[in-house]
Short mmCIF file of C-alpha atoms and ligand atoms in Angstrom, two decimals:
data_model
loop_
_atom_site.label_atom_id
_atom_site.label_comp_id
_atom_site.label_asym_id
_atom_site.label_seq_id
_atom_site.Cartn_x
_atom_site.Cartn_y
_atom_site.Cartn_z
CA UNK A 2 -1.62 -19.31 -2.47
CA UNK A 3 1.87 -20.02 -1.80
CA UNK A 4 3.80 -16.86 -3.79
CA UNK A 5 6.71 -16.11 -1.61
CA UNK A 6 9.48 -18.04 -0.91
CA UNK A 7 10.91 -19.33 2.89
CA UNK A 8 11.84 -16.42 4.55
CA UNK A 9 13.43 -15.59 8.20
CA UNK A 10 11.95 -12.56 10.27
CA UNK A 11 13.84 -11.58 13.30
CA UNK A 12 12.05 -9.72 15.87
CA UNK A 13 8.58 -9.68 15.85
CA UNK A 14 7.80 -6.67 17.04
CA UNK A 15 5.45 -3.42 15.84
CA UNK A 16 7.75 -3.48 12.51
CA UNK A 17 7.93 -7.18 12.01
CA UNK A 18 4.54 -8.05 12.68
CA UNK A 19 3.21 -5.62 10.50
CA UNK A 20 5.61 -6.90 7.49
CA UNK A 21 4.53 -10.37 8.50
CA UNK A 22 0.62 -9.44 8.10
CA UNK A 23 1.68 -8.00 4.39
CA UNK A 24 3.27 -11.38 3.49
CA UNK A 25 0.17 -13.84 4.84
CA UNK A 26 -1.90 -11.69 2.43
CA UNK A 27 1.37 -12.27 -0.68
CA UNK A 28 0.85 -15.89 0.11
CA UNK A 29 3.45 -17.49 2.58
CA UNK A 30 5.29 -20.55 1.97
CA UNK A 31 7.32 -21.26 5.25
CA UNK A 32 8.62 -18.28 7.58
CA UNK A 33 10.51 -18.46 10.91
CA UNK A 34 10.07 -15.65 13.19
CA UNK A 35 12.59 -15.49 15.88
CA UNK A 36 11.50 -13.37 18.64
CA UNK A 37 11.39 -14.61 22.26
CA UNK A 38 8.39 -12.09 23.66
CA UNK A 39 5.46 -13.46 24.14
CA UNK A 40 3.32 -11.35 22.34
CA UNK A 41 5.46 -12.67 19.30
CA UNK A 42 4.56 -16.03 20.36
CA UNK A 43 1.39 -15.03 18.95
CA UNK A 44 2.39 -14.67 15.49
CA UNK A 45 2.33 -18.59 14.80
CA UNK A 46 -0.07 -19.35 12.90
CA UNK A 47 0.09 -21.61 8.78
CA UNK A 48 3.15 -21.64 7.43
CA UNK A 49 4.48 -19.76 10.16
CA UNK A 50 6.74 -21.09 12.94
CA UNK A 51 8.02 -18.75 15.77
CA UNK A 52 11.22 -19.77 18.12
CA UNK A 53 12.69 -17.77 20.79
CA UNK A 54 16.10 -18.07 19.91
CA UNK A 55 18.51 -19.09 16.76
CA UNK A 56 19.33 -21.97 17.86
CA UNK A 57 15.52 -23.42 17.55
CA UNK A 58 15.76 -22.56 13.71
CA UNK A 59 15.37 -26.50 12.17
CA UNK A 60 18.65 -27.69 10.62
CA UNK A 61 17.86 -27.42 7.22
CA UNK A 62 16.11 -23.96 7.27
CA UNK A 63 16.99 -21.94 4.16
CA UNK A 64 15.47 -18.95 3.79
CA UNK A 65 16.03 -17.10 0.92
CA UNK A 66 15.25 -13.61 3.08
CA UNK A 67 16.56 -12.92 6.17
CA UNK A 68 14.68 -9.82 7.50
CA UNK A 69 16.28 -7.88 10.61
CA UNK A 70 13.56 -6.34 12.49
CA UNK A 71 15.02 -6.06 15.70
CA UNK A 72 16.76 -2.67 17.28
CA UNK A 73 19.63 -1.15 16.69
CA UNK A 74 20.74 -1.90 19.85
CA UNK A 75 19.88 -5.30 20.01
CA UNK A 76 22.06 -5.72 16.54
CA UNK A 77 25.30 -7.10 17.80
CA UNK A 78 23.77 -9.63 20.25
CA UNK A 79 21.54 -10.89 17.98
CA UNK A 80 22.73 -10.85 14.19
CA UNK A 81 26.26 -13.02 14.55
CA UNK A 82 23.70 -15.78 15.11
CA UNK A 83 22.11 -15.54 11.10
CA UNK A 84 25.54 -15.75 9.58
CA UNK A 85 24.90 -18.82 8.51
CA UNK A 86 22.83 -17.92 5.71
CA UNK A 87 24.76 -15.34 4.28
CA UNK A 88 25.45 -17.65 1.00
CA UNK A 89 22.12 -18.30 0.40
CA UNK A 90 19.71 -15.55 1.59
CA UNK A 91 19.40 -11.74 1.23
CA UNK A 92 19.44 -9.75 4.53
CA UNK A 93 17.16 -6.76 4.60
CA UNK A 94 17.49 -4.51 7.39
CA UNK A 95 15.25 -2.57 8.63
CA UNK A 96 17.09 -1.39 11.82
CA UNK A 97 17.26 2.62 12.16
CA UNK A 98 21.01 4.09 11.03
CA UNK A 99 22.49 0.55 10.93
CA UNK A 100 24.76 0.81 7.40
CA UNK A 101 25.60 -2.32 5.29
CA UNK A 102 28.78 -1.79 6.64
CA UNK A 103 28.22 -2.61 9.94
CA UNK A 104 25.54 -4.55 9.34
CA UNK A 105 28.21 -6.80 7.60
CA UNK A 106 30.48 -6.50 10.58
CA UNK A 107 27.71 -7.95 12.65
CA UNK A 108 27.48 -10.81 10.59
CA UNK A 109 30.90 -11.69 10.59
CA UNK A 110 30.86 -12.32 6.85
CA UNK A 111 30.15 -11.20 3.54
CA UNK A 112 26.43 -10.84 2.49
CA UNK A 113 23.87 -9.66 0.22
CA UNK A 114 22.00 -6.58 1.96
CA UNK A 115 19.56 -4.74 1.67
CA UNK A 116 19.12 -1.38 3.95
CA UNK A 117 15.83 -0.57 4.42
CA UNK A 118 13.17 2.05 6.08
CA UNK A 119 10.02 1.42 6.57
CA UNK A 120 6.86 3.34 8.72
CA UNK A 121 3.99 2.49 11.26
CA UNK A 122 1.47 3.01 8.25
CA UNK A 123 2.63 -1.07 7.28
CA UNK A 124 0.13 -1.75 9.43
CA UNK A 125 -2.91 -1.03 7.85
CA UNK A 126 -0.92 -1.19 4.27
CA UNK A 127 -0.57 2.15 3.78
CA UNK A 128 3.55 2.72 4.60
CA UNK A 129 5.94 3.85 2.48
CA UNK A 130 9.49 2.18 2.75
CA UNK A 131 12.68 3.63 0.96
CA UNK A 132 15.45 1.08 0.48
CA UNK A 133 18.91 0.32 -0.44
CA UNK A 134 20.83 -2.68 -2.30
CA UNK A 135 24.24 -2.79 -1.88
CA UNK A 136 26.49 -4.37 -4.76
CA UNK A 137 26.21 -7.72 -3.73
CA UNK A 138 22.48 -7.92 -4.00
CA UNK A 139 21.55 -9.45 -7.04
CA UNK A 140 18.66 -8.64 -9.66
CA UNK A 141 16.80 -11.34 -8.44
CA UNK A 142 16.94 -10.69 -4.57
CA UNK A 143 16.34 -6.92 -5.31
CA UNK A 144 12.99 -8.50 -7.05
CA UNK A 145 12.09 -10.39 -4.43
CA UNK A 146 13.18 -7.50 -1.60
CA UNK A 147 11.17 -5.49 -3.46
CA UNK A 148 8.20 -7.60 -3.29
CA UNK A 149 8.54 -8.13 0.28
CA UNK A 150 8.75 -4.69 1.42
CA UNK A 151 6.28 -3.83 -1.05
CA UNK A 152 3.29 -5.82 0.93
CA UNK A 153 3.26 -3.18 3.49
CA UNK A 154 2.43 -0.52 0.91
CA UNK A 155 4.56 1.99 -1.67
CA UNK A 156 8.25 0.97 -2.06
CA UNK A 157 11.18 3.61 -3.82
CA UNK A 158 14.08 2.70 -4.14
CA UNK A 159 17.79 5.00 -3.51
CA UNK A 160 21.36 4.84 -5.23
CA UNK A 161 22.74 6.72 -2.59
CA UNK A 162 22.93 4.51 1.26
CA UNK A 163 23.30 7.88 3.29
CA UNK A 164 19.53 9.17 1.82
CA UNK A 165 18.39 6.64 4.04
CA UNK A 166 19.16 9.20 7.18
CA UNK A 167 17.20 11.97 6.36
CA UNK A 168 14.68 9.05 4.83
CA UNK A 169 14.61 7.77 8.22
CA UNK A 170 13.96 11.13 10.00
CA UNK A 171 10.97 12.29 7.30
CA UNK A 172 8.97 9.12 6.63
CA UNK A 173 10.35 6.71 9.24
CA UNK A 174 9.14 9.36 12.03
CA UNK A 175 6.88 11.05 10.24
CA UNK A 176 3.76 9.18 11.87
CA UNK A 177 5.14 10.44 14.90
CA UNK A 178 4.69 14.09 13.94
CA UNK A 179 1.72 13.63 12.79
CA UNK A 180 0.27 12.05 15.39
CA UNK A 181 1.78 15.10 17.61
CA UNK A 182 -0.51 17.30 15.83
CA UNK A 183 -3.57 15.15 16.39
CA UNK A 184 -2.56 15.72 20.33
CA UNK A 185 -1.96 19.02 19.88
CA UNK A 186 -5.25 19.83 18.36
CA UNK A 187 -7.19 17.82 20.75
CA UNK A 188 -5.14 19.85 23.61
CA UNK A 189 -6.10 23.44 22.09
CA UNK A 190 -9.97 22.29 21.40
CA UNK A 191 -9.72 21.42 25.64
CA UNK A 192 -7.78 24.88 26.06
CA UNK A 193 -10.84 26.44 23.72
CA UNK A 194 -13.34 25.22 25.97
CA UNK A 195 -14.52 22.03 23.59
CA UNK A 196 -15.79 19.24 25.52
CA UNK A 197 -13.16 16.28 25.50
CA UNK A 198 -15.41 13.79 23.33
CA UNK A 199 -15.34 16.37 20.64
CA UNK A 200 -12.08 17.77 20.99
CA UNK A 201 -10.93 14.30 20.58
CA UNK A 202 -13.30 13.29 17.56
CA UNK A 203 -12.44 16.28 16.03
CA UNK A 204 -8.59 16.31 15.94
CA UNK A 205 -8.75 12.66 14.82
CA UNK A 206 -11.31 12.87 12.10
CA UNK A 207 -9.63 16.33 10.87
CA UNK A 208 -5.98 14.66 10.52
CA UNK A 209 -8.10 11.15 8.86
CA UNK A 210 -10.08 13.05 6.45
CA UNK A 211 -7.15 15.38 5.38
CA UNK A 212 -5.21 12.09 5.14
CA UNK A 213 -8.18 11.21 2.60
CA UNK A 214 -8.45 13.96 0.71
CA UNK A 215 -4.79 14.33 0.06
CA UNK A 216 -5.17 10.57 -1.04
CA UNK A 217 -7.73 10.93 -3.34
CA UNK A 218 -6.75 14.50 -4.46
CA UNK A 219 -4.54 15.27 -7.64
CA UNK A 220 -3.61 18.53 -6.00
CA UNK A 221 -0.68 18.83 -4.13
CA UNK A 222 -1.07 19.67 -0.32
CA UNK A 223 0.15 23.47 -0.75
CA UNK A 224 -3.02 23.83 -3.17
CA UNK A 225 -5.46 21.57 -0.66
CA UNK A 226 -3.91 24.04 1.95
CA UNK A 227 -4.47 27.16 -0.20
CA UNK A 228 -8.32 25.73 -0.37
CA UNK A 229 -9.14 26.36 3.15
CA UNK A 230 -7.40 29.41 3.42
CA UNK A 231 -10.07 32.38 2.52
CA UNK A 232 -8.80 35.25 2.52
CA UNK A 233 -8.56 37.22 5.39
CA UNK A 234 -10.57 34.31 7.26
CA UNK A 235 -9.65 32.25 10.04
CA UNK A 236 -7.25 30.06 8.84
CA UNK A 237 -4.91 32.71 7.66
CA UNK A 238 -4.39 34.17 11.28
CA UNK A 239 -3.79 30.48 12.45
CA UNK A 240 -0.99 29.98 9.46
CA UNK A 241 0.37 33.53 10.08
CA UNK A 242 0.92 32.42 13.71
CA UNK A 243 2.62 29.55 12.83
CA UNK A 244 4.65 31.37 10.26
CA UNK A 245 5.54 33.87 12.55
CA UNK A 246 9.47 34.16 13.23
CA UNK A 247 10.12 30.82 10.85
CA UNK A 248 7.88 29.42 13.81
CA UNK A 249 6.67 25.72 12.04
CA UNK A 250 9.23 25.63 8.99
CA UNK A 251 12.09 26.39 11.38
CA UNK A 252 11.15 23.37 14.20
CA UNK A 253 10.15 21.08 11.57
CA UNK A 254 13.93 21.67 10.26
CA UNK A 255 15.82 21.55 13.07
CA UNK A 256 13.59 17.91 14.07
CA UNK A 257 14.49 16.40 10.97
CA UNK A 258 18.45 17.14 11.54
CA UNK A 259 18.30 16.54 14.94
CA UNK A 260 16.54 13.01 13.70
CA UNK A 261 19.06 12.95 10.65
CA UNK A 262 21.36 13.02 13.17
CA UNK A 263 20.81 10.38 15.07
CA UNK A 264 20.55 8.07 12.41
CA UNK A 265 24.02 8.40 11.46
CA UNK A 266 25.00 8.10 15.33
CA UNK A 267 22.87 4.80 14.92
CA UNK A 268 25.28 3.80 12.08
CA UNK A 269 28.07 1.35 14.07
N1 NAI B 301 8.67 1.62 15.03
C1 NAI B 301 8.89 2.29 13.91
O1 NAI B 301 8.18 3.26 13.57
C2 NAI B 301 9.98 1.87 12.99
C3 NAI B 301 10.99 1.04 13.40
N2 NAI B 301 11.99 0.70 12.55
C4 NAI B 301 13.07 -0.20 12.99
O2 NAI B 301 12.50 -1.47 13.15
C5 NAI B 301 13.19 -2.17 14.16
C6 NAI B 301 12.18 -2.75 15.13
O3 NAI B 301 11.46 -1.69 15.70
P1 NAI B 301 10.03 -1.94 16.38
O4 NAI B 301 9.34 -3.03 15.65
O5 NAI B 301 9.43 -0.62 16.55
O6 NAI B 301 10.54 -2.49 17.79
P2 NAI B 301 9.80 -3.53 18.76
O7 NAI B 301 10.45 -3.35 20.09
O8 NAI B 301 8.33 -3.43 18.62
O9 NAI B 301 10.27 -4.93 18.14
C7 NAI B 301 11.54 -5.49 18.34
C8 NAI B 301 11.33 -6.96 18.62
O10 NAI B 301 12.60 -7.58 18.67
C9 NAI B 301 12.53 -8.60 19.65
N3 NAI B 301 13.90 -8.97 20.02
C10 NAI B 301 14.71 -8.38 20.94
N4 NAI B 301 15.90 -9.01 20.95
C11 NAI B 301 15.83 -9.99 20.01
C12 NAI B 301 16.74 -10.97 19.54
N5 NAI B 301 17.99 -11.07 20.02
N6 NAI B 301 16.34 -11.81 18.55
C13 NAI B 301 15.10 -11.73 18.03
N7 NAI B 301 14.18 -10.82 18.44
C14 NAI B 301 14.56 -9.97 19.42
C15 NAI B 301 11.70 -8.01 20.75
O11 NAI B 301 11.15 -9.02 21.59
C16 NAI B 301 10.64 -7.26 19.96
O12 NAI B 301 9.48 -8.04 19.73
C17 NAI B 301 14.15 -1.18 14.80
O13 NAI B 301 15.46 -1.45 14.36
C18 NAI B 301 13.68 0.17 14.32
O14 NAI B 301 14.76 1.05 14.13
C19 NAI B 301 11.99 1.09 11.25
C20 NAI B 301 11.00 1.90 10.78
C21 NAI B 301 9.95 2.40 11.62
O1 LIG B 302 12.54 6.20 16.17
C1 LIG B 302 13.21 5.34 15.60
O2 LIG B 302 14.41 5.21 15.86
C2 LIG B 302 12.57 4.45 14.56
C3 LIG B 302 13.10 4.73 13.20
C4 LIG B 302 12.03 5.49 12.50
C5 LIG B 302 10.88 5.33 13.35
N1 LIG B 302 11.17 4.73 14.46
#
Protein backbone atom coordinates (compact mmCIF):
# COMPACT_ATOMS: atom_id res chain seq x y z
CA UNK A 1 0.00 0.00 0.00
CA UNK A 2 1.52 3.08 -1.17
CA UNK A 3 -1.27 5.96 0.08
CA UNK A 4 0.85 8.87 0.99
CA UNK A 5 2.79 10.88 -1.03
CA UNK A 6 6.97 11.69 -0.72
CA UNK A 7 7.33 13.41 2.28
CA UNK A 8 10.48 15.03 4.28
CA UNK A 9 10.74 14.48 8.19
CA UNK A 10 13.33 16.46 9.95
CA UNK A 11 14.48 15.23 13.18
CA UNK A 12 13.83 11.94 14.09
CA UNK A 13 13.44 12.09 17.40
CA UNK A 14 10.55 10.90 20.19
CA UNK A 15 8.05 13.20 18.00
CA UNK A 16 9.24 12.25 14.59
CA UNK A 17 9.61 8.74 15.03
CA UNK A 18 6.39 8.30 16.41
CA UNK A 19 4.71 10.31 13.31
CA UNK A 20 6.92 8.18 11.12
CA UNK A 21 5.46 4.75 12.71
CA UNK A 22 1.74 6.35 11.93
CA UNK A 23 2.69 6.86 8.25
CA UNK A 24 4.40 3.10 7.58
CA UNK A 25 0.98 1.90 8.81
CA UNK A 26 -0.94 4.94 6.03
CA UNK A 27 1.23 3.30 3.47
CA UNK A 28 4.58 5.18 2.60
CA UNK A 29 5.68 6.01 -0.75
CA UNK A 30 9.25 7.59 -0.34
CA UNK A 31 10.25 9.66 2.94
CA UNK A 32 13.61 11.27 3.86
CA UNK A 33 14.32 11.62 7.42
CA UNK A 34 17.08 13.96 8.16
CA UNK A 35 18.41 13.47 11.52
CA UNK A 36 22.13 12.84 12.18
CA UNK A 37 21.73 10.71 15.74
CA UNK A 38 22.23 7.48 15.55
CA UNK A 39 19.35 6.17 17.05
CA UNK A 40 17.61 7.92 13.97
CA UNK A 41 19.85 5.98 11.84
CA UNK A 42 17.61 3.34 12.85
CA UNK A 43 14.57 4.54 11.28
CA UNK A 44 15.65 3.29 7.66
CA UNK A 45 13.88 0.86 6.74
CA UNK A 46 11.24 0.47 2.86
CA UNK A 47 10.60 3.42 1.43
CA UNK A 48 12.44 5.17 3.95
CA UNK A 49 15.87 6.78 3.54
CA UNK A 50 17.59 8.61 6.52
CA UNK A 51 20.67 11.25 5.93
CA UNK A 52 22.43 13.15 8.49
CA UNK A 53 22.38 16.34 6.96
CA UNK A 54 20.47 18.43 4.01
CA UNK A 55 22.83 18.28 1.87
CA UNK A 56 22.51 14.23 1.47
CA UNK A 57 18.79 14.88 0.35
CA UNK A 58 19.06 13.35 -3.60
CA UNK A 59 18.79 16.16 -6.17
CA UNK A 60 15.52 15.63 -7.33
CA UNK A 61 13.76 15.04 -3.93
CA UNK A 62 10.30 16.62 -3.89
CA UNK A 63 8.41 16.10 -1.14
CA UNK A 64 5.17 17.32 -1.06
CA UNK A 65 5.42 17.58 3.11
CA UNK A 66 8.09 18.91 4.79
CA UNK A 67 7.59 18.03 8.52
CA UNK A 68 9.78 20.02 11.20
CA UNK A 69 10.30 17.84 14.08
CA UNK A 70 13.26 19.18 15.44
CA UNK A 71 13.51 21.83 18.60
CA UNK A 72 12.84 25.04 18.88
CA UNK A 73 16.15 25.74 19.44
CA UNK A 74 17.61 23.87 16.85
CA UNK A 75 15.11 25.95 14.32
CA UNK A 76 17.40 28.55 12.92
CA UNK A 77 20.39 26.22 12.30
CA UNK A 78 18.54 23.80 10.74
CA UNK A 79 15.38 25.10 8.71
CA UNK A 80 17.26 27.77 6.14
CA UNK A 81 18.49 24.46 4.71
CA UNK A 82 14.57 23.18 3.46
CA UNK A 83 13.92 26.44 1.69
CA UNK A 84 14.20 24.92 -1.24
CA UNK A 85 10.96 23.34 -1.25
CA UNK A 86 8.92 26.04 -0.23
CA UNK A 87 7.15 26.10 -3.90
CA UNK A 88 6.30 22.76 -3.87
CA UNK A 89 5.74 21.27 -0.37
CA UNK A 90 3.72 22.17 2.76
CA UNK A 91 5.78 22.69 5.98
CA UNK A 92 4.14 21.44 9.13
CA UNK A 93 5.70 22.34 12.25
CA UNK A 94 5.55 20.77 15.04
CA UNK A 95 8.19 22.75 17.06
CA UNK A 96 6.78 24.14 20.57
CA UNK A 97 5.81 28.20 20.32
CA UNK A 98 7.52 28.52 16.90
CA UNK A 99 4.68 30.89 14.90
CA UNK A 100 4.32 30.80 11.05
CA UNK A 101 5.86 33.93 11.32
CA UNK A 102 9.03 33.03 12.30
CA UNK A 103 8.87 29.90 11.06
CA UNK A 104 8.77 31.81 7.67
CA UNK A 105 11.68 33.94 8.73
CA UNK A 106 13.65 30.79 9.17
CA UNK A 107 13.02 29.76 5.86
CA UNK A 108 14.01 32.75 4.23
CA UNK A 109 10.97 32.65 1.97
CA UNK A 110 7.44 32.46 1.55
CA UNK A 111 5.69 29.08 2.32
CA UNK A 112 2.72 27.10 2.91
CA UNK A 113 2.59 26.21 6.81
CA UNK A 114 1.11 24.46 8.85
CA UNK A 115 1.59 25.00 12.88
CA UNK A 116 1.07 22.10 14.63
CA UNK A 117 0.92 20.32 18.29
CA UNK A 118 1.08 17.11 18.79
CA UNK A 119 1.58 14.61 22.24
CA UNK A 120 3.68 11.52 23.43
CA UNK A 121 0.36 9.41 23.11
CA UNK A 122 1.47 9.28 18.92
CA UNK A 123 3.22 6.61 19.97
CA UNK A 124 0.98 4.01 20.63
CA UNK A 125 -1.77 6.00 18.31
CA UNK A 126 -3.59 7.38 20.82
CA UNK A 127 -2.37 11.43 20.63
CA UNK A 128 -4.32 14.14 19.99
CA UNK A 129 -2.73 16.99 17.80
CA UNK A 130 -4.37 20.54 17.38
CA UNK A 131 -3.20 22.40 14.28
CA UNK A 132 -3.07 25.49 12.32
CA UNK A 133 -3.07 26.46 8.43
CA UNK A 134 -2.05 29.65 7.65
CA UNK A 135 -3.50 31.42 4.40
CA UNK A 136 -1.20 30.08 2.11
CA UNK A 137 -2.01 26.48 2.77
CA UNK A 138 -4.20 25.25 0.30
CA UNK A 139 -7.38 22.86 0.50
CA UNK A 140 -5.46 20.20 -0.74
CA UNK A 141 -2.30 20.39 1.58
CA UNK A 142 -4.69 21.00 4.58
CA UNK A 143 -6.14 17.40 3.29
CA UNK A 144 -3.17 15.86 3.13
CA UNK A 145 -1.72 17.67 6.63
CA UNK A 146 -4.60 16.46 7.98
CA UNK A 147 -4.06 12.98 7.02
CA UNK A 148 -0.61 13.00 8.16
CA UNK A 149 -1.06 14.21 11.55
CA UNK A 150 -4.05 12.23 11.76
CA UNK A 151 -1.97 8.70 11.76
CA UNK A 152 -0.85 9.38 15.20
CA UNK A 153 -4.43 9.51 16.46
CA UNK A 154 -7.42 12.42 16.84
CA UNK A 155 -6.67 15.63 14.85
CA UNK A 156 -8.85 19.29 15.51
CA UNK A 157 -8.23 21.78 13.85
CA UNK A 158 -8.01 25.99 15.14
CA UNK A 159 -8.82 29.41 13.30
CA UNK A 160 -7.06 31.19 15.77
CA UNK A 161 -2.67 30.54 15.64
CA UNK A 162 -2.27 31.85 19.34
CA UNK A 163 -4.79 28.72 20.71
CA UNK A 164 -1.94 26.77 19.90
CA UNK A 165 -0.13 28.17 23.33
CA UNK A 166 -2.40 27.20 25.80
CA UNK A 167 -2.93 23.95 23.26
CA UNK A 168 0.60 23.36 23.77
CA UNK A 169 0.60 23.71 27.62
CA UNK A 170 -2.82 21.33 28.10
CA UNK A 171 -2.39 18.48 25.62
CA UNK A 172 1.21 18.95 24.44
CA UNK A 173 2.31 18.50 28.29
CA UNK A 174 -0.40 16.95 29.46
CA UNK A 175 1.29 13.34 29.45
CA UNK A 176 3.66 14.92 31.57
CA UNK A 177 1.16 15.66 34.32
CA UNK A 178 -0.19 12.74 34.16
CA UNK A 179 2.54 10.77 34.41
CA UNK A 180 3.45 13.06 37.64
CA UNK A 181 0.51 11.63 39.26
CA UNK A 182 1.40 8.04 38.48
CA UNK A 183 4.81 9.02 40.54
CA UNK A 184 3.09 10.63 42.97
CA UNK A 185 0.82 7.80 43.79
CA UNK A 186 3.45 5.25 43.70
CA UNK A 187 5.47 7.71 46.23
CA UNK A 188 2.40 7.97 48.81
CA UNK A 189 1.60 3.96 48.50
CA UNK A 190 5.77 3.76 49.67
CA UNK A 191 4.99 6.66 52.30
CA UNK A 192 1.70 4.33 53.31
CA UNK A 193 3.77 1.49 53.98
CA UNK A 194 2.84 -0.53 50.47
CA UNK A 195 5.53 -2.67 49.32
CA UNK A 196 7.26 -1.09 46.13
CA UNK A 197 6.01 -3.91 43.59
CA UNK A 198 2.54 -2.94 44.50
CA UNK A 199 2.82 0.58 45.02
CA UNK A 200 4.17 0.62 41.60
CA UNK A 201 1.51 -1.82 39.94
CA UNK A 202 -0.98 -0.02 41.54
CA UNK A 203 -0.40 3.65 40.53
CA UNK A 204 0.17 2.42 36.96
CA UNK A 205 -2.78 0.15 36.53
CA UNK A 206 -5.07 2.87 38.46
CA UNK A 207 -4.00 5.83 35.94
CA UNK A 208 -4.32 2.79 32.74
CA UNK A 209 -7.63 1.60 33.73
CA UNK A 210 -9.07 5.14 34.45
CA UNK A 211 -7.51 5.98 31.06
CA UNK A 212 -9.90 2.98 29.90
CA UNK A 213 -12.81 3.66 31.41
CA UNK A 214 -12.89 7.28 30.48
CA UNK A 215 -12.31 5.80 26.88
CA UNK A 216 -14.95 3.57 26.77
CA UNK A 217 -17.31 5.64 29.02
CA UNK A 218 -20.06 8.10 27.63
CA UNK A 219 -19.86 9.93 30.91
CA UNK A 220 -17.82 12.73 31.29
CA UNK A 221 -14.88 12.47 33.88
CA UNK A 222 -16.69 14.82 36.58
CA UNK A 223 -19.55 12.02 36.57
CA UNK A 224 -16.78 8.90 36.45
CA UNK A 225 -15.27 11.03 39.36
CA UNK A 226 -18.62 11.55 41.14
CA UNK A 227 -18.84 7.46 40.84
CA UNK A 228 -16.14 6.73 43.22
CA UNK A 229 -16.91 9.32 45.49
CA UNK A 230 -19.47 7.72 48.27
CA UNK A 231 -20.49 9.83 50.37
CA UNK A 232 -18.76 10.55 53.32
CA UNK A 233 -16.21 7.66 52.24
CA UNK A 234 -12.70 7.79 51.56
CA UNK A 235 -12.39 9.44 48.53
CA UNK A 236 -14.16 12.53 49.63
CA UNK A 237 -11.50 13.33 52.41
CA UNK A 238 -8.76 12.72 49.68
CA UNK A 239 -10.69 15.34 47.14
CA UNK A 240 -11.43 17.71 50.10
CA UNK A 241 -7.65 17.75 50.71
CA UNK A 242 -6.89 18.51 47.43
CA UNK A 243 -9.58 21.10 47.26
CA UNK A 244 -8.48 22.63 50.21
CA UNK A 245 -7.31 26.42 49.77
CA UNK A 246 -7.85 26.10 45.67
CA UNK A 247 -5.03 23.42 46.44
CA UNK A 248 -5.20 21.21 42.79
CA UNK A 249 -7.41 23.73 40.63
CA UNK A 250 -5.12 26.59 41.66
CA UNK A 251 -1.48 24.65 40.66
CA UNK A 252 -3.00 23.10 37.75
CA UNK A 253 -3.74 26.93 36.66
CA UNK A 254 -0.86 28.57 37.39
CA UNK A 255 1.20 25.29 35.35
CA UNK A 256 -0.73 25.81 32.39
CA UNK A 257 0.16 29.77 32.27
CA UNK A 258 3.39 29.31 33.38
CA UNK A 259 3.52 26.60 30.28
CA UNK A 260 1.29 29.09 28.15
CA UNK A 261 3.90 31.20 28.80
CA UNK A 262 6.63 29.79 27.59
CA UNK A 263 5.22 28.93 24.46
CA UNK A 264 4.85 32.37 23.41
CA UNK A 265 8.58 33.06 24.71
CA UNK A 266 9.27 30.03 22.27
CA UNK A 267 7.62 32.12 19.49
CA UNK A 268 10.93 33.94 17.62
N1 LIG B 1 8.23 15.55 23.26
C1 LIG B 1 6.99 16.01 23.24
O1 LIG B 1 6.14 15.65 24.09
C2 LIG B 1 6.55 16.96 22.18
C3 LIG B 1 7.45 17.64 21.41
N2 LIG B 1 7.02 18.52 20.47
C4 LIG B 1 7.99 19.25 19.64
O2 LIG B 1 8.58 18.31 18.79
C5 LIG B 1 9.90 18.71 18.49
C6 LIG B 1 10.83 17.53 18.70
O3 LIG B 1 10.75 17.15 20.06
P1 LIG B 1 11.20 15.69 20.52
O4 LIG B 1 10.90 14.73 19.44
O5 LIG B 1 10.67 15.52 21.87
O6 LIG B 1 12.78 15.95 20.59
P2 LIG B 1 13.95 14.89 20.35
O7 LIG B 1 15.16 15.50 20.96
O8 LIG B 1 13.52 13.53 20.74
O9 LIG B 1 14.10 14.92 18.75
C7 LIG B 1 14.74 15.95 18.04
C8 LIG B 1 15.59 15.28 16.99
O10 LIG B 1 16.12 16.30 16.15
C9 LIG B 1 17.42 15.88 15.77
N3 LIG B 1 18.14 17.05 15.28
C10 LIG B 1 18.85 17.97 16.00
N4 LIG B 1 19.35 18.90 15.16
C11 LIG B 1 18.93 18.57 13.92
C12 LIG B 1 19.09 19.16 12.63
N5 LIG B 1 19.79 20.29 12.45
N6 LIG B 1 18.51 18.56 11.56
C13 LIG B 1 17.80 17.43 11.71
N7 LIG B 1 17.61 16.81 12.91
C14 LIG B 1 18.17 17.40 13.98
C15 LIG B 1 17.98 15.23 16.99
O11 LIG B 1 19.07 14.36 16.67
C16 LIG B 1 16.77 14.49 17.53
O12 LIG B 1 16.71 13.16 17.06
C17 LIG B 1 10.21 19.91 19.38
O13 LIG B 1 10.16 21.08 18.61
C18 LIG B 1 9.11 19.89 20.41
O14 LIG B 1 8.76 21.19 20.80
C19 LIG B 1 5.70 18.69 20.19
C20 LIG B 1 4.76 18.02 20.91
C21 LIG B 1 5.10 17.14 22.00
O1 LIG C 1 7.94 20.60 26.68
C1 LIG C 1 7.92 20.99 25.51
O2 LIG C 1 8.43 22.08 25.22
C2 LIG C 1 7.27 20.15 24.44
C3 LIG C 1 6.04 20.80 23.90
C4 LIG C 1 4.91 20.04 24.50
C5 LIG C 1 5.53 18.86 25.05
N1 LIG C 1 6.82 18.91 24.99
Amino acid sequence: MTGLPSLLLVGGGRMGSAMLAGWRERGLSQAIVVDPSAEAAKLAGPNVTVVADAAAIPAGFAPEAVVLAVKPQSAAEALPAYARFAGGAVFISIMAGKTVEAVTRLLGVPAAIVRAMPNTPAAVRQGITVAYAAEAVTPVQKALADTLLGATGEIAWVEEEGLLDPVTAISGGGPAYVFLLTELLEQAGLDQGLPPELARQMARQTVIGSAALLAASAEDAAQLRIAVTSPKGTTERALAVLRADDAWPKSFREAIQAATERSRELSA
